[in-house]
Coordinates of N, CA and C in Angstrom, one line a residue:
X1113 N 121.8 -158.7 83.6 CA 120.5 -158.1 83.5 C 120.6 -156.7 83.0
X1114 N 121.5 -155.9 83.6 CA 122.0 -154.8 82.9 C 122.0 -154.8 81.0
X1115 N 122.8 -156.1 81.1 CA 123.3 -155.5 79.9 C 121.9 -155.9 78.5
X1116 N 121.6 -156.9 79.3 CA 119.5 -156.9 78.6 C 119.1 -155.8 78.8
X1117 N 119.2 -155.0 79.7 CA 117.8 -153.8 79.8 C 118.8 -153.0 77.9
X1118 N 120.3 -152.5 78.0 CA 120.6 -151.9 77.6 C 120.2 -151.9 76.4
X1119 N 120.8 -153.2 75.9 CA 119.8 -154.2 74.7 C 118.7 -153.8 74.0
X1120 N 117.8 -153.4 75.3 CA 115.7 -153.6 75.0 C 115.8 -151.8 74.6
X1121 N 117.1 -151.6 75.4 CA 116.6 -149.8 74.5 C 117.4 -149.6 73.4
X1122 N 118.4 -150.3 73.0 CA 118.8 -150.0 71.5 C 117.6 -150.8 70.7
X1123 N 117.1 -151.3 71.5 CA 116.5 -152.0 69.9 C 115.4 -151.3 69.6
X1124 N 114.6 -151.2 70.9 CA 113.4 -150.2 70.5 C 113.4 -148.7 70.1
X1125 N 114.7 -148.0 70.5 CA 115.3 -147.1 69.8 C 115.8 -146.8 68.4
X1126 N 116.4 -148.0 67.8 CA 117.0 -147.9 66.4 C 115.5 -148.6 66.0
X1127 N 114.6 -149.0 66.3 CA 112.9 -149.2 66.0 C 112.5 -148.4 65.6
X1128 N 112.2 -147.8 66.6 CA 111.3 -145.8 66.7 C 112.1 -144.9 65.3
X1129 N 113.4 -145.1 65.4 CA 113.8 -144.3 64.6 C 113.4 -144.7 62.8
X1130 N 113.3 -145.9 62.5 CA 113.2 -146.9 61.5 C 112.1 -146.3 61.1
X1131 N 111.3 -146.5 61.9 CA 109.9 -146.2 61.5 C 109.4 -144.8 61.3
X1132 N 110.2 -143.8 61.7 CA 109.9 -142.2 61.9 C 110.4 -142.4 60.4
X1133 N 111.8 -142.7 60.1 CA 112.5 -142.8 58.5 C 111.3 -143.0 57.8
X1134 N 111.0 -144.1 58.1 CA 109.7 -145.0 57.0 C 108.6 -143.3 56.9
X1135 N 108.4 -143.2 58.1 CA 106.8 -142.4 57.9 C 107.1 -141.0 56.7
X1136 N 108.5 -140.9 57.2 CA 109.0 -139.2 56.8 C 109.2 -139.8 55.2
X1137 N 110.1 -141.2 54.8 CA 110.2 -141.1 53.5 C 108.8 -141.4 52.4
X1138 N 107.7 -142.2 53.2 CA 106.5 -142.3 52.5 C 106.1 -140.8 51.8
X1139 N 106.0 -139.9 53.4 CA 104.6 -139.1 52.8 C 105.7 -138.0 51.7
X1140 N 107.4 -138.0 51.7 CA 108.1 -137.5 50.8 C 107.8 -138.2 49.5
X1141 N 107.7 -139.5 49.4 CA 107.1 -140.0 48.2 C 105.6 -139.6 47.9
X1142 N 104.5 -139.7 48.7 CA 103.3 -139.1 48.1 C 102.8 -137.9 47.5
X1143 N 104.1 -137.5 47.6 CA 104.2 -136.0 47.9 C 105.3 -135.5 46.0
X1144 N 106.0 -136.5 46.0 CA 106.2 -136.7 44.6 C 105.7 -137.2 43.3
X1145 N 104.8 -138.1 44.2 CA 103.7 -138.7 43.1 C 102.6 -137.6 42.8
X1146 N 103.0 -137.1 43.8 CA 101.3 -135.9 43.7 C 101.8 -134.6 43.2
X1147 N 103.3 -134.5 42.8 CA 103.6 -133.3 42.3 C 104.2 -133.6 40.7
X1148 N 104.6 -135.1 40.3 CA 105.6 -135.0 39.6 C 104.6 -135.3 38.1
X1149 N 105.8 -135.1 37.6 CA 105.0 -135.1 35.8 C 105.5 -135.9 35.0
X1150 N 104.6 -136.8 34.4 CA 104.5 -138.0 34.0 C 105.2 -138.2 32.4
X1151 N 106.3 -139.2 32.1 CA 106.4 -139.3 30.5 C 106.9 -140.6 30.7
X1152 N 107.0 -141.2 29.1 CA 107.8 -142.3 28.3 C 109.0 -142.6 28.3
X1153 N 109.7 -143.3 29.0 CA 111.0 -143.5 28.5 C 111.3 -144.5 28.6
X1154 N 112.5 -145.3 27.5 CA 113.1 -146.3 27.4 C 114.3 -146.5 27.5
X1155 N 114.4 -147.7 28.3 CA 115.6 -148.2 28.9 C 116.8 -148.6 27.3
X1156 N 118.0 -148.0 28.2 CA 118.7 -147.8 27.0 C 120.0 -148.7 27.4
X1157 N 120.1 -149.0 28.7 CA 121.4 -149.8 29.3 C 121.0 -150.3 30.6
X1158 N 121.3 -151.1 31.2 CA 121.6 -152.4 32.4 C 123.3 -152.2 32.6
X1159 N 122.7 -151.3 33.9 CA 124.2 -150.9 34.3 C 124.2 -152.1 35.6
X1160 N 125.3 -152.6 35.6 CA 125.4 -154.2 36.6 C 126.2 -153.5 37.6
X1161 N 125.8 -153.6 38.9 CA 126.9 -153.3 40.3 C 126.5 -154.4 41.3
X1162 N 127.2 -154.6 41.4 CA 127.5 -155.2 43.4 C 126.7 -155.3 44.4
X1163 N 125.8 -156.3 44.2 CA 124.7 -156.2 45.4 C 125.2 -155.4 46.7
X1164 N 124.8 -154.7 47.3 CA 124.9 -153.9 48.6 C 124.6 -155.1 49.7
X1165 N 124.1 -155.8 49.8 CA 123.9 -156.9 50.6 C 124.8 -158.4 50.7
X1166 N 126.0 -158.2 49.4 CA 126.8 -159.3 49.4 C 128.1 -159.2 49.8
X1167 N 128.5 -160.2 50.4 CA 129.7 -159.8 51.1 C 130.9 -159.7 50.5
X1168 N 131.9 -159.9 50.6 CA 133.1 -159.3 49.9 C 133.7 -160.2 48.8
X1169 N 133.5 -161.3 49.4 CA 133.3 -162.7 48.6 C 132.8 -163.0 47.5
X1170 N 131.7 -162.6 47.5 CA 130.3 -163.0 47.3 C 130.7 -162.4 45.9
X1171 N 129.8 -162.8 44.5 CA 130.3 -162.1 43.3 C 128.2 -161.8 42.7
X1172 N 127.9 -161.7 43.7 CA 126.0 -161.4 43.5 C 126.0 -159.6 42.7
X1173 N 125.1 -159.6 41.8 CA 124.9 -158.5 41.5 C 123.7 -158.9 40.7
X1174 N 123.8 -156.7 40.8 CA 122.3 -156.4 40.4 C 122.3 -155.5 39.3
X1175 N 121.2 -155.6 38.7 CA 121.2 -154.9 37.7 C 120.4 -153.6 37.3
X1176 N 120.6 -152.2 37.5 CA 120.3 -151.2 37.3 C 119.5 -150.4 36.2
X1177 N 118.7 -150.5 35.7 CA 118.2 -150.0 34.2 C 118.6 -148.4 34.1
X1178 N 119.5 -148.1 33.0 CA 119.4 -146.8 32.6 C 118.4 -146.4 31.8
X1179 N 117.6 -145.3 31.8 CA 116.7 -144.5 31.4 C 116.9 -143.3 30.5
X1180 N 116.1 -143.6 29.4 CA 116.2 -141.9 28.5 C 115.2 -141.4 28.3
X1181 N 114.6 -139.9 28.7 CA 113.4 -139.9 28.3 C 113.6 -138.3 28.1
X1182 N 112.3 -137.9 27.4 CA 112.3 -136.4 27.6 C 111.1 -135.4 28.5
X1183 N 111.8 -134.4 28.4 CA 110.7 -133.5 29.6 C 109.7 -132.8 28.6
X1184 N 108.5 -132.3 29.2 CA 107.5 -131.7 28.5 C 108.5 -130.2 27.6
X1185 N 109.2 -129.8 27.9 CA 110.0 -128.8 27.4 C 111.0 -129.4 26.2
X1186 N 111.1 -130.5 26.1 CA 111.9 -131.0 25.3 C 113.2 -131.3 25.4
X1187 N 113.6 -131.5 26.7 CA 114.7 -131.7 26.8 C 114.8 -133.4 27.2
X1188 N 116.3 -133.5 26.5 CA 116.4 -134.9 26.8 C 117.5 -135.0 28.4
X1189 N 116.5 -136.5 28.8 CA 117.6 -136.5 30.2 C 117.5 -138.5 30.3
X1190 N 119.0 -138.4 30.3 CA 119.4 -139.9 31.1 C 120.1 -140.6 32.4
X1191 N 118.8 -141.2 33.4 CA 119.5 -141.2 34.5 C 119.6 -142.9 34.9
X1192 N 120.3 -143.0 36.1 CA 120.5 -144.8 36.3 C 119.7 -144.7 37.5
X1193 N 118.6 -145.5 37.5 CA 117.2 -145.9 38.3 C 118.5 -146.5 40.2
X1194 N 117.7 -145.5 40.9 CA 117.9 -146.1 42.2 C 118.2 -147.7 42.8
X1195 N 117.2 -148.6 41.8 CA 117.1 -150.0 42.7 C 117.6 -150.9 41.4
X1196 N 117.7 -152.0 41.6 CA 118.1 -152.7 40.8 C 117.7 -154.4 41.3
X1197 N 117.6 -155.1 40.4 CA 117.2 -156.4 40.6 C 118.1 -157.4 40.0
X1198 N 118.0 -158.9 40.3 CA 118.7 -159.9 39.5 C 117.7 -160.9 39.8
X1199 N 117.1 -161.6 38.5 CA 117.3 -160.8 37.2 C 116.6 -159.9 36.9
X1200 N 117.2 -158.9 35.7 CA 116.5 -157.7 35.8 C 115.7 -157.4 35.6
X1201 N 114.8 -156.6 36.1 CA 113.3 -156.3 36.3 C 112.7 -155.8 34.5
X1202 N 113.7 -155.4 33.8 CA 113.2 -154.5 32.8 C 114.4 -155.3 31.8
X1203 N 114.0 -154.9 30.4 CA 114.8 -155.3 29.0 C 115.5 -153.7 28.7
X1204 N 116.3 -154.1 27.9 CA 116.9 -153.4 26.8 C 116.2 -152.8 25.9
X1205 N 115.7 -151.4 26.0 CA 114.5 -151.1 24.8 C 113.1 -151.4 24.8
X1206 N 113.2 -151.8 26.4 CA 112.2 -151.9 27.3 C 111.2 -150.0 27.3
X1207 N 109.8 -149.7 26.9 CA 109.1 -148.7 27.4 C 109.1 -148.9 28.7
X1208 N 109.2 -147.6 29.4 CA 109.0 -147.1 31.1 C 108.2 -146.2 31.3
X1209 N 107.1 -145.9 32.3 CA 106.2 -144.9 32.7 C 107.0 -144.5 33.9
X1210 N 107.5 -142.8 33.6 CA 108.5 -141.9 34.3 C 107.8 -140.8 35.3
X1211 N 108.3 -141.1 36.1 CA 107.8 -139.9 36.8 C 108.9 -138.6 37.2
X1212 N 108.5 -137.6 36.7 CA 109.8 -136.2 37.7 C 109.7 -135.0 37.7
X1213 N 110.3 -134.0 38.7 CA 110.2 -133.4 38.9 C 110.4 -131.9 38.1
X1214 N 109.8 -131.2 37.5 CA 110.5 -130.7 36.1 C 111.6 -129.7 36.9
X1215 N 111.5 -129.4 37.9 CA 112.9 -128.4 38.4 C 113.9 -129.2 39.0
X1216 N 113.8 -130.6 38.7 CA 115.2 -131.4 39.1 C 114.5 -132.7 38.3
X1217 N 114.8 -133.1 36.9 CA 114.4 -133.9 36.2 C 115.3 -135.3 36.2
X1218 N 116.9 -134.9 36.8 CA 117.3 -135.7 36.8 C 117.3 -136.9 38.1
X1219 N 116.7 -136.5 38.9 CA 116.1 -137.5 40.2 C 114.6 -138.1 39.9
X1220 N 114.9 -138.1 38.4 CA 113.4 -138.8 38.1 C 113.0 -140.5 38.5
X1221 N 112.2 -141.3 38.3 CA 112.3 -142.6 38.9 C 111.2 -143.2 38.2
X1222 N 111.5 -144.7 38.4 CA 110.4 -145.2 37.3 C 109.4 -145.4 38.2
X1223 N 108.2 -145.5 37.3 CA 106.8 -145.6 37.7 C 106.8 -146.6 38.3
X1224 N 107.2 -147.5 39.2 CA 106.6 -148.6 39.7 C 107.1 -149.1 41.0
X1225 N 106.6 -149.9 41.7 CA 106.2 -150.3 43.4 C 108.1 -150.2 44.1
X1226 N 108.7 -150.9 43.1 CA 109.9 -151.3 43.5 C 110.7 -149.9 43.5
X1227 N 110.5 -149.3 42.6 CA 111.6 -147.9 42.4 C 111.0 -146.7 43.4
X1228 N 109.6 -147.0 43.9 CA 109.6 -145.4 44.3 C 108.6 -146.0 45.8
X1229 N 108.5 -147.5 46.4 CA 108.6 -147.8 47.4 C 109.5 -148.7 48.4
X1230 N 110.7 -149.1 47.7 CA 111.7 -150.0 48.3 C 112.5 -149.3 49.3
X1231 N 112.8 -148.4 49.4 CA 113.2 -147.5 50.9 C 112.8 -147.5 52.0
X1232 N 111.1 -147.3 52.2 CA 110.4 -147.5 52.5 C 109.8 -148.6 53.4
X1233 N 110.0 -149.5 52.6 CA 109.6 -150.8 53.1 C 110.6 -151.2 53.8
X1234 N 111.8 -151.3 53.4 CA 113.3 -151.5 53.8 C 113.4 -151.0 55.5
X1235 N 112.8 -149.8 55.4 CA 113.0 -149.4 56.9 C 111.6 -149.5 57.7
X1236 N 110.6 -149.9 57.2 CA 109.7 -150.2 57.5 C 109.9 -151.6 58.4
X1237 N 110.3 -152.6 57.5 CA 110.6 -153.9 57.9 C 111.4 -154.1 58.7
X1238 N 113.1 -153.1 59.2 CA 113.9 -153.1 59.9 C 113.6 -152.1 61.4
X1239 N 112.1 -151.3 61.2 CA 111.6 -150.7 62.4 C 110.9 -151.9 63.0
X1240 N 110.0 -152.9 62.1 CA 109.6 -153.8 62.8 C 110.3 -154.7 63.6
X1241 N 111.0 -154.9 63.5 CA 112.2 -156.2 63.5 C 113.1 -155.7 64.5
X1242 N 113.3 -154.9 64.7 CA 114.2 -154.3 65.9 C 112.7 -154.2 67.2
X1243 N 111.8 -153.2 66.5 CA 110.8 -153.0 67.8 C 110.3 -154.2 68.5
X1244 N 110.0 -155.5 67.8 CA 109.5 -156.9 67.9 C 110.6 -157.1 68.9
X1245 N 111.7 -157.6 68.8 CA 112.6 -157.5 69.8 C 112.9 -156.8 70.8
X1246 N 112.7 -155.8 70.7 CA 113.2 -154.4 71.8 C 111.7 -154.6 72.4
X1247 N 110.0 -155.3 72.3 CA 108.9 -155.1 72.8 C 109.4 -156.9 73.5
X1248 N 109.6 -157.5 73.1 CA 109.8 -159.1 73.6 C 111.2 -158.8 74.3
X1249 N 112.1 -158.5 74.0 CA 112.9 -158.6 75.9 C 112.1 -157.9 76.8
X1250 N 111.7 -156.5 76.6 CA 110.4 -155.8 78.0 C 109.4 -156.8 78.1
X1251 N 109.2 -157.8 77.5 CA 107.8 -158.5 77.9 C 108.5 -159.6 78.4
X1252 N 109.6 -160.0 78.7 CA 110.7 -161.1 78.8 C 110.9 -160.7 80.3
X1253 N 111.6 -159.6 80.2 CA 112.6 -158.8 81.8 C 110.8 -158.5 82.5
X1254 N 109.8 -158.5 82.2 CA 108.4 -157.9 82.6 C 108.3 -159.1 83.7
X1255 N 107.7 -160.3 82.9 CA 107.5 -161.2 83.1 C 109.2 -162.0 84.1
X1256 N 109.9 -161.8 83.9 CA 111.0 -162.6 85.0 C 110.9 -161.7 86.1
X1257 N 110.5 -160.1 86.1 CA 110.8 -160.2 87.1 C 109.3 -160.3 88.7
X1258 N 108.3 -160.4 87.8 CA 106.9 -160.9 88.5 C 107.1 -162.4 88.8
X1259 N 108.1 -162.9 88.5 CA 107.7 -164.0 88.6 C 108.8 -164.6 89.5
X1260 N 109.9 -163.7 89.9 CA 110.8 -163.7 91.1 C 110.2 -163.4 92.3
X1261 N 109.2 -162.2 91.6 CA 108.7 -161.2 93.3 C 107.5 -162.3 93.6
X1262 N 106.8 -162.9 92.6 CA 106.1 -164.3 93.1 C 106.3 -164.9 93.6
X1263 N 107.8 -165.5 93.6 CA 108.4 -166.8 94.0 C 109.1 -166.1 95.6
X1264 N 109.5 -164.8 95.7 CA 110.0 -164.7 96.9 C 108.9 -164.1 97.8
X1265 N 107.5 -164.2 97.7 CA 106.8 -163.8 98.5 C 105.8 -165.5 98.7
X1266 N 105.2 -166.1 97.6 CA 104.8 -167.5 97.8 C 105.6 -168.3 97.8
X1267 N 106.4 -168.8 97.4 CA 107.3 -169.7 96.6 C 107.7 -170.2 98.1
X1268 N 108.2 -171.8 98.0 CA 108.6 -172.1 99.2 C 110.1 -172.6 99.5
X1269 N 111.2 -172.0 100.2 CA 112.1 -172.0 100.6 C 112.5 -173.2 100.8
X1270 N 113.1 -173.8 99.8 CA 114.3 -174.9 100.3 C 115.9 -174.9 99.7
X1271 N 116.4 -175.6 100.4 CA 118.0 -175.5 100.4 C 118.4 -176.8 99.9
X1272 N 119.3 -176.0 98.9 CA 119.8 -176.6 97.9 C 121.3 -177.0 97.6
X1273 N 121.9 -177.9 97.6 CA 123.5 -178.0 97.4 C 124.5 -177.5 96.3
X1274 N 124.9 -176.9 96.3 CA 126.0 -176.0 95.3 C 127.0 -176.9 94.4
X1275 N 126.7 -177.1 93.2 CA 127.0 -178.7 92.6 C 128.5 -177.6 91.8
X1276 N 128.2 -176.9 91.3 CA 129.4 -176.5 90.2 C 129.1 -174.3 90.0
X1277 N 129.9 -174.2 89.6 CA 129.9 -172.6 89.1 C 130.2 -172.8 87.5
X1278 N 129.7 -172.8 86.7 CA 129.2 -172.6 84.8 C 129.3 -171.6 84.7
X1279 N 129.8 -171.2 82.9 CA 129.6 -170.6 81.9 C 128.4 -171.0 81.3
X1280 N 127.5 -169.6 81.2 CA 126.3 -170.2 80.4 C 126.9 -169.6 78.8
X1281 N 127.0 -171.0 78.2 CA 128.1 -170.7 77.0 C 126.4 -170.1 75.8
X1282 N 125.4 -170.5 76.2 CA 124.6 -170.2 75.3 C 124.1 -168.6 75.0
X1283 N 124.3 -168.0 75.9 CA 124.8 -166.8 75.9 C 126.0 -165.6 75.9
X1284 N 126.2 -165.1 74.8 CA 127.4 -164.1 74.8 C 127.3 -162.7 74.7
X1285 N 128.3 -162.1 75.3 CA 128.2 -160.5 75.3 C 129.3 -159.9 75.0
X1286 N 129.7 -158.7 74.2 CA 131.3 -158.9 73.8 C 132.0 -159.6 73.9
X1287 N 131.9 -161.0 73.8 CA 133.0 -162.1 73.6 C 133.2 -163.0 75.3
X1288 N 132.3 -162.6 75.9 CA 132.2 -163.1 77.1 C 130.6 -163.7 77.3
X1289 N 130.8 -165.0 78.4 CA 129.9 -165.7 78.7 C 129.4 -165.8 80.2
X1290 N 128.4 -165.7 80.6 CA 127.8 -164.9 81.7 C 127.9 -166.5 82.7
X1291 N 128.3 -166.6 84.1 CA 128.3 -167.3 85.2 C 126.8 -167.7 85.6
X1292 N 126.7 -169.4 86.0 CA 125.3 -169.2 86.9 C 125.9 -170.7 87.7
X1293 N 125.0 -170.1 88.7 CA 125.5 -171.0 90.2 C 124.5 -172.5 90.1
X1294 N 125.1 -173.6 89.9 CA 124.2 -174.9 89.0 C 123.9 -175.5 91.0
X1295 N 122.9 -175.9 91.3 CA 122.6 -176.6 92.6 C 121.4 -177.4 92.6
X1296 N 121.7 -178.5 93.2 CA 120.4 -179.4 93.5 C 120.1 -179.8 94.7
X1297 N 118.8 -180.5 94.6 CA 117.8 -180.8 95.6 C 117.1 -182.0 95.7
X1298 N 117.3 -183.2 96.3 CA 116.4 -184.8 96.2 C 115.1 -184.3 96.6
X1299 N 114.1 -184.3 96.6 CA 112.9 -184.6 96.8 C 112.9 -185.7 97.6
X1300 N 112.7 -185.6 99.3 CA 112.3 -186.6 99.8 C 111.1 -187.5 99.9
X1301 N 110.1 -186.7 99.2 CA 109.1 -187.7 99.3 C 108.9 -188.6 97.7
X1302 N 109.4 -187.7 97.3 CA 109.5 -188.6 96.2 C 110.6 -189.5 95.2
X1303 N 111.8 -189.2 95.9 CA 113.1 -189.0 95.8 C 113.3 -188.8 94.5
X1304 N 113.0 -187.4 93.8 CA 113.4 -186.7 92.8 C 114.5 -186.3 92.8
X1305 N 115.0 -185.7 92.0 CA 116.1 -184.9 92.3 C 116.1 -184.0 91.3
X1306 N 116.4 -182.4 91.5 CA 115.9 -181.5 91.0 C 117.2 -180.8 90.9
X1307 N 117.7 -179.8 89.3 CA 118.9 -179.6 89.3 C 118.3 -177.9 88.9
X1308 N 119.4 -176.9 90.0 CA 118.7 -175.3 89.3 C 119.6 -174.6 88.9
X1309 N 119.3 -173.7 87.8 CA 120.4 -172.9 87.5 C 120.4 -171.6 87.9
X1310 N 120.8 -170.6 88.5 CA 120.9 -169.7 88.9 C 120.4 -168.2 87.9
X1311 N 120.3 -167.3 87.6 CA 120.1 -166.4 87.0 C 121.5 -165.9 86.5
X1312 N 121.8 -165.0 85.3 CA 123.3 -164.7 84.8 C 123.6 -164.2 85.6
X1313 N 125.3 -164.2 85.7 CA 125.8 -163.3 86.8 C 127.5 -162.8 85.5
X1314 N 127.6 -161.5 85.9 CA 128.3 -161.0 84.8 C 129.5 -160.8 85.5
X1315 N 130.3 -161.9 86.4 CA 131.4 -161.7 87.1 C 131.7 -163.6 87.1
X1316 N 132.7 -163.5 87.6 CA 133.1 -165.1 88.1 C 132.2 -164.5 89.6
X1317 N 131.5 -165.7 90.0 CA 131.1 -165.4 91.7 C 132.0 -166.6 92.7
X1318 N 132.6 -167.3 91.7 CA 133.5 -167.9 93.0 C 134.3 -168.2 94.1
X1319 N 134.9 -165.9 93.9 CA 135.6 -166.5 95.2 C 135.0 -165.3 96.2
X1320 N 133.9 -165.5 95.8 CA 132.5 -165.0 96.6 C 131.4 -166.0 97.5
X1321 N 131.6 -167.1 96.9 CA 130.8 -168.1 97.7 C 131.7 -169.3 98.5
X1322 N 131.2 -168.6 99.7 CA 131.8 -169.6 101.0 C 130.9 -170.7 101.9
X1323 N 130.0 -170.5 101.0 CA 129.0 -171.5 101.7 C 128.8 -173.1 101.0
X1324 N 128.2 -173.9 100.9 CA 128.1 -175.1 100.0 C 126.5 -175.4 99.9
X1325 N 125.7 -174.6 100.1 CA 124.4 -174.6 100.1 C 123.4 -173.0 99.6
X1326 N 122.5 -172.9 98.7 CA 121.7 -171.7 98.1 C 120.0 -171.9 98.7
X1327 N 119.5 -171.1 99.0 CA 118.3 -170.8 98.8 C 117.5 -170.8 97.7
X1328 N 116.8 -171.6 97.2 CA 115.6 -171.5 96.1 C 114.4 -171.9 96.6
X1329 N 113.7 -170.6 96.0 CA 112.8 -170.6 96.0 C 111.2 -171.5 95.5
X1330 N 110.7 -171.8 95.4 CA 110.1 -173.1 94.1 C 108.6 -173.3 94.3
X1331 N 107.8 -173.0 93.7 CA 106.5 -173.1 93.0 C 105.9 -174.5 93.4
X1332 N 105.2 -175.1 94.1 CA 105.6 -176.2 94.9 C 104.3 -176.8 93.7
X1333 N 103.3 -176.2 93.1 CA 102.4 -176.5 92.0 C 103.5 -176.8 90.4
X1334 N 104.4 -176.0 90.4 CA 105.2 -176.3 89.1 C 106.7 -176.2 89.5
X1335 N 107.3 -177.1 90.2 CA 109.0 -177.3 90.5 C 109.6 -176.5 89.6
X1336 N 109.2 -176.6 88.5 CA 109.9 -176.1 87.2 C 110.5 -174.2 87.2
X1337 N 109.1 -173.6 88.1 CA 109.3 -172.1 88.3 C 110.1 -171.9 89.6
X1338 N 111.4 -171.1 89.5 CA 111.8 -171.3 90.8 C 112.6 -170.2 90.1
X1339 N 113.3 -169.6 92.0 CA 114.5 -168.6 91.7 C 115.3 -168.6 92.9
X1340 N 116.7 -169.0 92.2 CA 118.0 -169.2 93.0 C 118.5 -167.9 94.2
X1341 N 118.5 -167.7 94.9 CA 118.5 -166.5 95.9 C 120.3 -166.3 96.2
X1342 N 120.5 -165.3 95.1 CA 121.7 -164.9 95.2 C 122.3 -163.7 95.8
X1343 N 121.5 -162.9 96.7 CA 121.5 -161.7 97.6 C 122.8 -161.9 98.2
X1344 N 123.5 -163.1 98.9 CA 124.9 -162.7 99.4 C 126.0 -162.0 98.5
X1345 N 125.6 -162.3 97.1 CA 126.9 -162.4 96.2 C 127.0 -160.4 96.8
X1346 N 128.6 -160.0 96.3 CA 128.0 -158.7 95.9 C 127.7 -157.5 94.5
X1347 N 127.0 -156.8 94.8 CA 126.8 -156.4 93.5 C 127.7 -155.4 92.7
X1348 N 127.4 -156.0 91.3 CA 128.8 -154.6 90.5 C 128.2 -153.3 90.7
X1349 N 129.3 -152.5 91.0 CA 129.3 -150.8 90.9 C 128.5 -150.4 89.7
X1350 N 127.2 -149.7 89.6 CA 127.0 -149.2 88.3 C 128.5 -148.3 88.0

């Protein structure tokens, strides 16, 4: 459980931060559209590099448009456009609508969505994506734990037999797989038989349990909601 809460604040943290980037690099971009001065230039070369997103293996690239254009002063300047596509977004002798700054002309950028909003979005989309996550384990850990303090204040107490001690292999955490205490229950009146899994436990608890029998708790309207009562075990040292 610890190591979930820790989890819910890196994510909502490297979130918050994604999105502070996003807000700070937008209004830096509106702020260059609204200062910068506009000219013609044409692509003069397709400089090819190494997608940033392929792995070492991988032989994926992208293609970069070089740019020549001149400043209202007349000077000539040629720079290699920040983003790049495959395949590429622009020709060879392709016209470009430029935008820059005339006291640093060489961080100039082409006119269009991809070149002077792709930053942007990039962290825009990786604020969402972390926050969505980092807001769904808190709405996850929210909800399990209302729904323990449910079960141990309504829920009705029966005793259950201690079948096995598991690896919940479906979960990993640095290379380790979290313990839960597996126990069942026949239903006498109906002779069901009900099998429960315990909540993670981030220790072996086996040579902790001396008993052959658990408390669970159980929702007597939905069998299904229930919580394994593992209060003997003992707890790790924060």
């Amino acid at each position: 459980m610890k190591t979930i809460k820790i989890l819910h604040y890196i994510f909502i943290t490297v979130g918050l931060i994604a999105l502070l980037s996003m807000g700070a690099w937008s209004y830096k971009t509106y702020q260059f559209i609204d200062t910068a001065h506009s000219a013609q230039g044409t692509v003069i070369n397709l400089i090819q590099s190494r997608s940033t997103s392929s792995s070492s293996t991988s032989n994926s690239y992208v293609y970069r448009p070089e740019v020549s254009f001149k400043t209202l002063t007349g000077d000539e300047i040629i720079f290699q456009s920040s983003t790049g596509s495959n395949p590429p977004a622009y020709k060879k002798g392709e016209s470009v609508s430029i935008l820059y700054e005339p006291e640093n002309p060489q961080d100039a950028k082409i006119n269009d969505t991809l070149s002077l909003w792709f930053s942007p979005v990039i962290l825009g989309l990786v604020g969402l994506i972390f926050s969505a996550f980092g807001i769904g384990i808190s709405i996850y850990l929210s909800k399990k734990e209302k729904l323990k303090n449910y079960l141990l204040r309504h829920g009705s107490p029966i005793t259950a037999k201690i079948d096995s001690i598991a690896e919940n292999t479906s979960i990993r955490v640095n290379g380790r797989y979290p313990f839960q205490v597996i126990s069942q229950w026949q239903d006498p009146t109906n002779n069901t038989l009900h099998i429960f899994k315990s909540e993670n436990i981030w220790f072996n608890p086996s040579p902790h349990i001396d008993q052959d029998t658990v408390t669970v708790f159980v929702d007597q309207s939905n069998p299904k909601k229930y919580f394994v009562d593992l209060s003997f075990l003992p707890r790790i040292s924060e």
